[in-house]
Amino acid sequence: MRVAAVVVAAGKGTRFGSRDAKALERLSGEPLLVHSARAMAESGVVDRIAIVAPADRIEEFEGILRAVPLGRASDSPEKTAEPTKGVADGPGRAAETIGGDAGPIEIDVVGGGRTRQESVARGLDRVFEAYGPDASSDCVLIHDAARPLVPGAVIRRVVDALAAGHPAVVPALPVADTIKRVERIADGGRARLGASLGGSGAGAAENESEKAGSGGAASGGEADAGLERVVETHDRTLLRAMQTPQGFHLDAILRAHRDFAEKGEEEASAAPDDAALVEAAGLPVVLVRGSERSMKITRPIDLAIAQLLADDPSLGA
Ligand SMILES: Nc1ccn([C@@H]2O[C@H](COP(=O)(O)OP(=O)(O)OP(=O)(O)O)[C@@H](O)[C@H]2O)c(=O)n1
Ligand SMILES: C[C@](O)(CO)[C@H](O)COP(=O)(O)O
């Protein structure tokens, strides 16, 4: 079973307020992109990596990756898959060959799309091209460049569950806050509480609203800049926060992305994550334990927290 990784790095970093691509923001002196690609390479279970860069910056991203050769860690943990605790065994996928041969990892850089979903689709096409028509027993991990500190153990847990036969596997954590569903109170924009709900200011609220889509909770724009009313309180014990890398049998995720490609053309209809497409296609998605260290860098405060984690490997491990 071959395992490829798609690392999506073509986002604009609007909520971060990036002047440059967010994937090039520095953590411990290196771009987030390099940390994420290295995590995949050093996991010991990934054969090749497709990096998805902003479409007009492919050569620049290639240069950045060439400057920091990424190889498999020679001392990385075993490449064979042990069934993951708590994940029921499926039919299995030739686990003994996970990770392929030793040697340098093949890295391609391809251009991204208008939404994360489109960017992932372009990375998947590249993996399919590279693996060829005989890709039906292969797997792919889809990872945000914005999650630079993902531990190798999480990557291997995902691959173990794929090898055990599960077509879609996501690392996840319980949620710490109480989550409520809300609706907007139309008040003509008099009460501008949306700003404080959406983040550090009105701009942040508007950006969050864009990501949330037309039904989003946080308010944005004059007409939406109002109070929100609680509709429902969810049972927190049944909620999980999704992380990446999300792992899939290649044939299943390619089909799901192709079937729902039209939705990926606009932020409002695009899937929030890749597992959502597989769910929509009616396939089961199983969860494995994620990590606090796999936090996503969305806003500037996240980079400050990530630097604390990078400086102290025992934190959140
Ligand atoms: N068109 C896009 C949008 C997002 N991404 C990638 O998807 C990951 C998760 O997205 P997010 O954190 O939302 O990044 P941005 O889209 O850059 O952030 P924002 O929504 O604030 O602009 C990031 O690694 C980002 O580079 C991508 O490759 N292509
Ligand atoms: C894929 C993801 O990281 C899972 O939590 C998340 O959905 C990405 O969301 P974003 O708004 O595109 O960062």
Short mmCIF file of N, CA and C in Angstrom, two decimals, residues 38-175:
data_model
loop_
_atom_site.label_atom_id
_atom_site.label_comp_id
_atom_site.label_asym_id
_atom_site.label_seq_id
_atom_site.Cartn_x
_atom_site.Cartn_y
_atom_site.Cartn_z
N ARG A 38 7.86 18.46 6.34
CA ARG A 38 8.84 17.63 7.06
C ARG A 38 8.13 16.60 7.95
N ALA A 39 7.04 17.04 8.60
CA ALA A 39 6.30 16.10 9.45
C ALA A 39 5.83 14.90 8.64
N MET A 40 5.36 15.17 7.42
CA MET A 40 4.91 14.06 6.56
C MET A 40 6.10 13.18 6.18
N ALA A 41 7.19 13.82 5.74
CA ALA A 41 8.36 13.07 5.27
C ALA A 41 8.94 12.21 6.40
N GLU A 42 8.99 12.78 7.60
CA GLU A 42 9.67 12.07 8.70
C GLU A 42 8.75 11.11 9.44
N SER A 43 7.49 11.04 9.02
CA SER A 43 6.57 10.11 9.69
C SER A 43 6.98 8.67 9.42
N GLY A 44 7.71 8.46 8.32
CA GLY A 44 8.13 7.10 7.97
C GLY A 44 7.06 6.30 7.25
N VAL A 45 5.90 6.91 7.00
CA VAL A 45 4.82 6.15 6.34
C VAL A 45 4.36 6.80 5.03
N VAL A 46 5.03 7.85 4.62
CA VAL A 46 4.60 8.59 3.41
C VAL A 46 5.64 8.41 2.31
N ASP A 47 5.18 8.10 1.09
CA ASP A 47 6.08 7.86 -0.06
C ASP A 47 6.37 9.10 -0.87
N ARG A 48 5.33 9.92 -1.05
CA ARG A 48 5.49 11.11 -1.88
C ARG A 48 4.56 12.20 -1.37
N ILE A 49 4.92 13.44 -1.72
CA ILE A 49 4.14 14.58 -1.21
C ILE A 49 3.79 15.50 -2.37
N ALA A 50 2.54 15.89 -2.46
CA ALA A 50 2.13 16.93 -3.40
C ALA A 50 1.83 18.18 -2.58
N ILE A 51 2.62 19.22 -2.81
CA ILE A 51 2.38 20.49 -2.12
C ILE A 51 1.49 21.33 -3.03
N VAL A 52 0.45 21.92 -2.46
CA VAL A 52 -0.42 22.79 -3.27
C VAL A 52 -0.12 24.24 -2.90
N ALA A 53 0.45 24.96 -3.85
CA ALA A 53 0.92 26.34 -3.63
C ALA A 53 -0.02 27.32 -4.33
N PRO A 54 0.05 28.61 -3.97
CA PRO A 54 -0.70 29.59 -4.77
C PRO A 54 -0.30 29.44 -6.24
N ALA A 55 -1.28 29.48 -7.14
CA ALA A 55 -1.03 29.12 -8.54
C ALA A 55 0.07 29.96 -9.19
N ASP A 56 0.24 31.20 -8.71
CA ASP A 56 1.25 32.07 -9.35
C ASP A 56 2.60 32.02 -8.62
N ARG A 57 2.76 31.07 -7.69
CA ARG A 57 4.01 31.04 -6.91
C ARG A 57 4.64 29.64 -6.87
N ILE A 58 4.35 28.84 -7.87
CA ILE A 58 4.80 27.45 -7.85
C ILE A 58 6.33 27.37 -7.79
N GLU A 59 7.00 28.15 -8.66
CA GLU A 59 8.48 28.05 -8.70
C GLU A 59 9.10 28.50 -7.39
N GLU A 60 8.52 29.56 -6.81
CA GLU A 60 9.04 30.06 -5.54
C GLU A 60 8.91 28.99 -4.44
N PHE A 61 7.77 28.33 -4.39
CA PHE A 61 7.57 27.29 -3.37
C PHE A 61 8.51 26.11 -3.64
N GLU A 62 8.71 25.79 -4.94
CA GLU A 62 9.65 24.70 -5.26
C GLU A 62 11.04 25.03 -4.72
N GLY A 63 11.43 26.30 -4.91
CA GLY A 63 12.75 26.73 -4.45
C GLY A 63 12.88 26.60 -2.93
N ILE A 64 11.83 26.98 -2.22
CA ILE A 64 11.86 26.89 -0.75
C ILE A 64 12.03 25.43 -0.31
N LEU A 65 11.35 24.54 -0.99
CA LEU A 65 11.41 23.13 -0.58
C LEU A 65 12.74 22.49 -1.00
N ARG A 66 13.28 22.96 -2.14
CA ARG A 66 14.60 22.43 -2.57
C ARG A 66 15.69 22.79 -1.57
N ALA A 67 15.54 23.95 -0.94
CA ALA A 67 16.58 24.44 -0.02
C ALA A 67 16.63 23.65 1.28
N VAL A 68 15.58 22.88 1.56
CA VAL A 68 15.58 22.09 2.82
C VAL A 68 15.22 20.64 2.48
N PRO A 69 16.18 19.89 1.94
CA PRO A 69 15.86 18.53 1.49
C PRO A 69 15.12 17.75 2.58
N LEU A 70 14.04 17.14 2.17
CA LEU A 70 13.21 16.41 3.14
C LEU A 70 13.32 14.93 2.84
N GLY A 71 13.88 14.19 3.78
CA GLY A 71 13.98 12.75 3.57
C GLY A 71 13.20 12.02 4.63
N ARG A 72 13.04 10.73 4.38
CA ARG A 72 12.44 9.90 5.44
C ARG A 72 13.42 9.86 6.58
N ALA A 73 12.94 9.90 7.81
CA ALA A 73 13.84 9.76 8.95
C ALA A 73 14.31 8.32 8.99
N SER A 74 15.65 8.12 8.97
CA SER A 74 16.14 6.73 8.94
C SER A 74 15.75 5.99 10.20
N ASP A 75 15.59 6.75 11.31
CA ASP A 75 15.25 6.10 12.57
C ASP A 75 13.76 6.21 12.88
N SER A 76 12.94 6.48 11.84
CA SER A 76 11.52 6.64 12.13
C SER A 76 10.95 5.30 12.59
N PRO A 77 9.87 5.35 13.38
CA PRO A 77 9.30 4.12 13.91
C PRO A 77 8.89 3.16 12.80
N GLU A 78 8.65 1.97 13.19
CA GLU A 78 8.29 0.89 12.26
C GLU A 78 7.32 1.36 11.18
N LYS A 79 7.52 0.84 9.97
CA LYS A 79 6.63 1.24 8.89
C LYS A 79 5.43 0.31 8.77
N THR A 80 5.49 -0.83 9.43
CA THR A 80 4.35 -1.73 9.34
C THR A 80 3.23 -1.23 10.22
N ALA A 81 2.02 -1.49 9.82
CA ALA A 81 0.89 -0.96 10.56
C ALA A 81 0.39 -1.94 11.59
N GLU A 82 0.27 -1.45 12.81
CA GLU A 82 -0.41 -2.21 13.86
C GLU A 82 -1.84 -1.72 13.87
N PRO A 83 -2.83 -2.61 14.08
CA PRO A 83 -4.20 -2.11 14.18
C PRO A 83 -4.29 -1.06 15.29
N THR A 84 -4.98 0.05 15.00
CA THR A 84 -5.09 1.13 15.98
C THR A 84 -6.08 0.77 17.06
N LYS A 85 -5.68 1.01 18.31
CA LYS A 85 -6.59 0.71 19.43
C LYS A 85 -7.88 1.48 19.26
N GLY A 86 -9.00 0.82 19.48
CA GLY A 86 -10.29 1.50 19.43
C GLY A 86 -10.85 1.61 18.03
N VAL A 87 -10.11 1.14 17.03
CA VAL A 87 -10.62 1.19 15.66
C VAL A 87 -10.84 -0.25 15.21
N ALA A 88 -12.08 -0.56 14.87
CA ALA A 88 -12.36 -1.94 14.46
C ALA A 88 -11.63 -2.27 13.17
N ASP A 89 -11.15 -3.48 13.08
CA ASP A 89 -10.42 -3.88 11.87
C ASP A 89 -11.34 -3.99 10.67
N GLY A 90 -10.86 -3.52 9.53
CA GLY A 90 -11.56 -3.73 8.28
C GLY A 90 -10.80 -4.77 7.49
N PRO A 91 -11.06 -4.86 6.19
CA PRO A 91 -10.41 -5.90 5.39
C PRO A 91 -8.90 -5.71 5.24
N GLY A 92 -8.37 -4.53 5.48
CA GLY A 92 -6.91 -4.35 5.43
C GLY A 92 -6.40 -4.02 4.05
N ARG A 93 -5.25 -3.36 3.98
CA ARG A 93 -4.68 -2.92 2.71
C ARG A 93 -3.19 -3.17 2.65
N ALA A 94 -2.72 -4.40 2.61
CA ALA A 94 -1.31 -4.72 2.43
C ALA A 94 -0.42 -3.87 3.32
N ALA A 95 -0.71 -3.91 4.63
CA ALA A 95 -0.03 -3.02 5.57
C ALA A 95 1.48 -3.18 5.59
N GLU A 96 1.97 -4.35 5.26
CA GLU A 96 3.41 -4.58 5.40
C GLU A 96 4.25 -3.71 4.47
N THR A 97 3.64 -3.13 3.45
CA THR A 97 4.43 -2.32 2.52
C THR A 97 4.27 -0.82 2.75
N ILE A 98 3.68 -0.42 3.85
CA ILE A 98 3.45 1.01 4.08
C ILE A 98 4.76 1.78 4.06
N GLY A 99 4.74 2.89 3.35
CA GLY A 99 5.91 3.76 3.34
C GLY A 99 6.88 3.46 2.21
N GLY A 100 6.72 2.35 1.53
CA GLY A 100 7.59 2.05 0.38
C GLY A 100 9.04 1.90 0.77
N ASP A 101 9.93 2.07 -0.23
CA ASP A 101 11.36 1.89 0.00
C ASP A 101 11.96 3.10 0.69
N ALA A 102 13.15 2.87 1.26
CA ALA A 102 13.87 4.00 1.84
C ALA A 102 14.34 4.91 0.70
N GLY A 103 14.82 6.09 1.02
CA GLY A 103 15.31 7.00 -0.02
C GLY A 103 14.56 8.29 0.01
N PRO A 104 14.97 9.22 -0.85
CA PRO A 104 14.34 10.54 -0.80
C PRO A 104 12.87 10.48 -1.18
N ILE A 105 12.13 11.38 -0.60
CA ILE A 105 10.69 11.44 -0.88
C ILE A 105 10.49 12.27 -2.14
N GLU A 106 9.60 11.81 -3.01
CA GLU A 106 9.25 12.59 -4.20
C GLU A 106 8.35 13.74 -3.78
N ILE A 107 8.73 14.96 -4.17
CA ILE A 107 7.87 16.11 -3.83
C ILE A 107 7.52 16.87 -5.11
N ASP A 108 6.24 17.09 -5.31
CA ASP A 108 5.76 17.90 -6.44
C ASP A 108 5.09 19.14 -5.89
N VAL A 109 5.16 20.21 -6.64
CA VAL A 109 4.39 21.41 -6.26
C VAL A 109 3.39 21.69 -7.38
N VAL A 110 2.12 21.82 -7.02
CA VAL A 110 1.09 22.13 -8.02
C VAL A 110 0.35 23.39 -7.58
N GLY A 111 -0.35 24.00 -8.53
CA GLY A 111 -1.06 25.25 -8.25
C GLY A 111 -2.42 24.99 -7.60
N GLY A 112 -2.79 25.83 -6.65
CA GLY A 112 -4.05 25.66 -5.94
C GLY A 112 -5.23 26.33 -6.60
N GLY A 113 -6.38 26.26 -5.92
CA GLY A 113 -7.62 26.80 -6.47
C GLY A 113 -8.19 27.92 -5.62
N ARG A 114 -9.48 28.24 -5.89
CA ARG A 114 -10.11 29.37 -5.20
C ARG A 114 -10.49 29.02 -3.78
N THR A 115 -10.75 27.76 -3.51
CA THR A 115 -11.12 27.32 -2.16
C THR A 115 -10.20 26.18 -1.75
N ARG A 116 -10.22 25.87 -0.43
CA ARG A 116 -9.42 24.74 0.04
C ARG A 116 -9.82 23.47 -0.71
N GLN A 117 -11.15 23.29 -0.91
CA GLN A 117 -11.61 22.08 -1.59
C GLN A 117 -10.99 21.97 -2.99
N GLU A 118 -10.97 23.08 -3.73
CA GLU A 118 -10.38 23.03 -5.08
C GLU A 118 -8.89 22.73 -5.00
N SER A 119 -8.23 23.34 -4.00
CA SER A 119 -6.78 23.10 -3.87
C SER A 119 -6.50 21.62 -3.60
N VAL A 120 -7.30 21.04 -2.71
CA VAL A 120 -7.11 19.61 -2.42
C VAL A 120 -7.32 18.80 -3.69
N ALA A 121 -8.36 19.14 -4.46
CA ALA A 121 -8.66 18.37 -5.69
C ALA A 121 -7.46 18.39 -6.63
N ARG A 122 -6.77 19.53 -6.71
CA ARG A 122 -5.61 19.61 -7.62
C ARG A 122 -4.46 18.75 -7.11
N GLY A 123 -4.30 18.73 -5.78
CA GLY A 123 -3.26 17.87 -5.22
C GLY A 123 -3.58 16.39 -5.45
N LEU A 124 -4.86 16.04 -5.31
CA LEU A 124 -5.26 14.64 -5.51
C LEU A 124 -5.04 14.22 -6.95
N ASP A 125 -5.35 15.12 -7.89
CA ASP A 125 -5.13 14.79 -9.30
C ASP A 125 -3.66 14.49 -9.55
N ARG A 126 -2.79 15.27 -8.89
CA ARG A 126 -1.35 15.06 -9.07
C ARG A 126 -0.92 13.69 -8.52
N VAL A 127 -1.47 13.32 -7.36
CA VAL A 127 -1.14 12.02 -6.77
C VAL A 127 -1.62 10.91 -7.70
N PHE A 128 -2.83 11.05 -8.23
CA PHE A 128 -3.39 10.03 -9.11
C PHE A 128 -2.52 9.88 -10.36
N GLU A 129 -2.11 11.03 -10.91
CA GLU A 129 -1.22 11.01 -12.10
C GLU A 129 0.07 10.25 -11.78
N ALA A 130 0.63 10.52 -10.59
CA ALA A 130 1.91 9.93 -10.23
C ALA A 130 1.77 8.43 -9.97
N TYR A 131 0.68 8.02 -9.34
CA TYR A 131 0.52 6.60 -9.01
C TYR A 131 -0.01 5.79 -10.19
N GLY A 132 -0.68 6.48 -11.12
CA GLY A 132 -1.18 5.78 -12.31
C GLY A 132 -2.45 5.01 -12.03
N PRO A 133 -2.94 4.31 -13.06
CA PRO A 133 -4.27 3.68 -12.97
C PRO A 133 -4.32 2.57 -11.94
N ASP A 134 -3.12 2.11 -11.50
CA ASP A 134 -3.08 1.02 -10.54
C ASP A 134 -3.14 1.54 -9.10
N ALA A 135 -3.88 2.63 -8.89
CA ALA A 135 -3.86 3.31 -7.59
C ALA A 135 -4.96 2.82 -6.65
N SER A 136 -5.68 1.75 -7.04
CA SER A 136 -6.87 1.39 -6.28
C SER A 136 -6.57 0.89 -4.86
N SER A 137 -5.33 0.48 -4.60
CA SER A 137 -5.06 0.01 -3.23
C SER A 137 -4.24 1.04 -2.44
N ASP A 138 -4.12 2.25 -2.98
CA ASP A 138 -3.27 3.25 -2.32
C ASP A 138 -4.09 4.22 -1.47
N CYS A 139 -3.35 4.97 -0.65
CA CYS A 139 -4.00 5.87 0.30
C CYS A 139 -3.40 7.27 0.18
N VAL A 140 -4.14 8.25 0.67
CA VAL A 140 -3.63 9.62 0.66
C VAL A 140 -3.99 10.30 1.97
N LEU A 141 -3.05 11.11 2.45
CA LEU A 141 -3.28 11.93 3.64
C LEU A 141 -3.41 13.37 3.17
N ILE A 142 -4.43 14.06 3.62
CA ILE A 142 -4.62 15.46 3.21
C ILE A 142 -4.39 16.33 4.43
N HIS A 143 -3.38 17.21 4.32
CA HIS A 143 -2.93 17.95 5.50
C HIS A 143 -2.89 19.45 5.22
N ASP A 144 -3.28 20.25 6.23
CA ASP A 144 -3.16 21.71 6.14
C ASP A 144 -1.71 22.11 6.43
N ALA A 145 -1.12 22.91 5.55
CA ALA A 145 0.19 23.48 5.87
C ALA A 145 0.10 24.28 7.17
N ALA A 146 -1.11 24.74 7.46
CA ALA A 146 -1.34 25.57 8.65
C ALA A 146 -1.35 24.77 9.95
N ARG A 147 -1.03 23.47 9.89
CA ARG A 147 -0.91 22.64 11.11
C ARG A 147 0.51 22.09 11.15
N PRO A 148 1.49 22.95 11.46
CA PRO A 148 2.90 22.59 11.26
C PRO A 148 3.45 21.61 12.29
N LEU A 149 2.79 21.47 13.43
CA LEU A 149 3.41 20.68 14.52
C LEU A 149 2.75 19.32 14.69
N VAL A 150 2.05 18.85 13.67
CA VAL A 150 1.39 17.55 13.80
C VAL A 150 2.43 16.48 14.16
N PRO A 151 2.20 15.73 15.23
CA PRO A 151 3.17 14.70 15.61
C PRO A 151 3.14 13.50 14.66
N GLY A 152 4.30 12.88 14.50
CA GLY A 152 4.38 11.67 13.67
C GLY A 152 3.44 10.58 14.17
N ALA A 153 3.23 10.52 15.48
CA ALA A 153 2.36 9.47 16.03
C ALA A 153 0.93 9.62 15.52
N VAL A 154 0.49 10.86 15.32
CA VAL A 154 -0.88 11.08 14.81
C VAL A 154 -0.95 10.60 13.35
N ILE A 155 0.07 10.96 12.58
CA ILE A 155 0.10 10.56 11.16
C ILE A 155 0.05 9.02 11.07
N ARG A 156 0.82 8.38 11.92
CA ARG A 156 0.88 6.92 11.86
C ARG A 156 -0.44 6.28 12.35
N ARG A 157 -1.10 6.95 13.31
CA ARG A 157 -2.41 6.41 13.75
C ARG A 157 -3.41 6.42 12.59
N VAL A 158 -3.38 7.51 11.81
CA VAL A 158 -4.30 7.61 10.68
C VAL A 158 -3.99 6.52 9.66
N VAL A 159 -2.71 6.34 9.36
CA VAL A 159 -2.33 5.34 8.35
C VAL A 159 -2.64 3.92 8.84
N ASP A 160 -2.43 3.68 10.11
CA ASP A 160 -2.76 2.35 10.67
C ASP A 160 -4.24 2.02 10.44
N ALA A 161 -5.09 3.00 10.68
CA ALA A 161 -6.53 2.74 10.53
C ALA A 161 -6.91 2.57 9.06
N LEU A 162 -6.22 3.29 8.16
CA LEU A 162 -6.47 3.09 6.72
C LEU A 162 -6.05 1.68 6.32
N ALA A 163 -4.89 1.26 6.83
CA ALA A 163 -4.38 -0.07 6.50
C ALA A 163 -5.29 -1.16 7.04
N ALA A 164 -5.99 -0.84 8.13
CA ALA A 164 -6.92 -1.82 8.70
C ALA A 164 -8.21 -1.90 7.87
N GLY A 165 -8.35 -1.05 6.85
CA GLY A 165 -9.47 -1.17 5.93
C GLY A 165 -10.49 -0.05 5.99
N HIS A 166 -10.28 0.93 6.86
CA HIS A 166 -11.25 2.03 6.94
C HIS A 166 -10.99 3.02 5.81
N PRO A 167 -12.01 3.38 5.02
CA PRO A 167 -11.77 4.23 3.85
C PRO A 167 -11.52 5.70 4.18
N ALA A 168 -11.94 6.14 5.35
CA ALA A 168 -11.78 7.56 5.70
C ALA A 168 -11.49 7.67 7.19
N VAL A 169 -10.37 8.32 7.53
CA VAL A 169 -9.91 8.36 8.93
C VAL A 169 -9.49 9.79 9.27
N VAL A 170 -10.01 10.30 10.38
CA VAL A 170 -9.73 11.69 10.75
C VAL A 170 -9.22 11.74 12.20
N PRO A 171 -8.12 12.46 12.45
CA PRO A 171 -7.71 12.68 13.84
C PRO A 171 -8.59 13.78 14.44
N ALA A 172 -9.01 13.57 15.67
CA ALA A 172 -9.97 14.51 16.27
C ALA A 172 -9.75 14.60 17.77
N LEU A 173 -10.26 15.68 18.35
CA LEU A 173 -10.19 15.88 19.79
C LEU A 173 -11.57 16.26 20.32
N PRO A 174 -11.83 15.94 21.59
CA PRO A 174 -13.06 16.44 22.21
C PRO A 174 -13.02 17.97 22.24
N VAL A 175 -14.18 18.61 22.32
CA VAL A 175 -14.18 20.07 22.39
C VAL A 175 -14.22 20.52 23.85
#
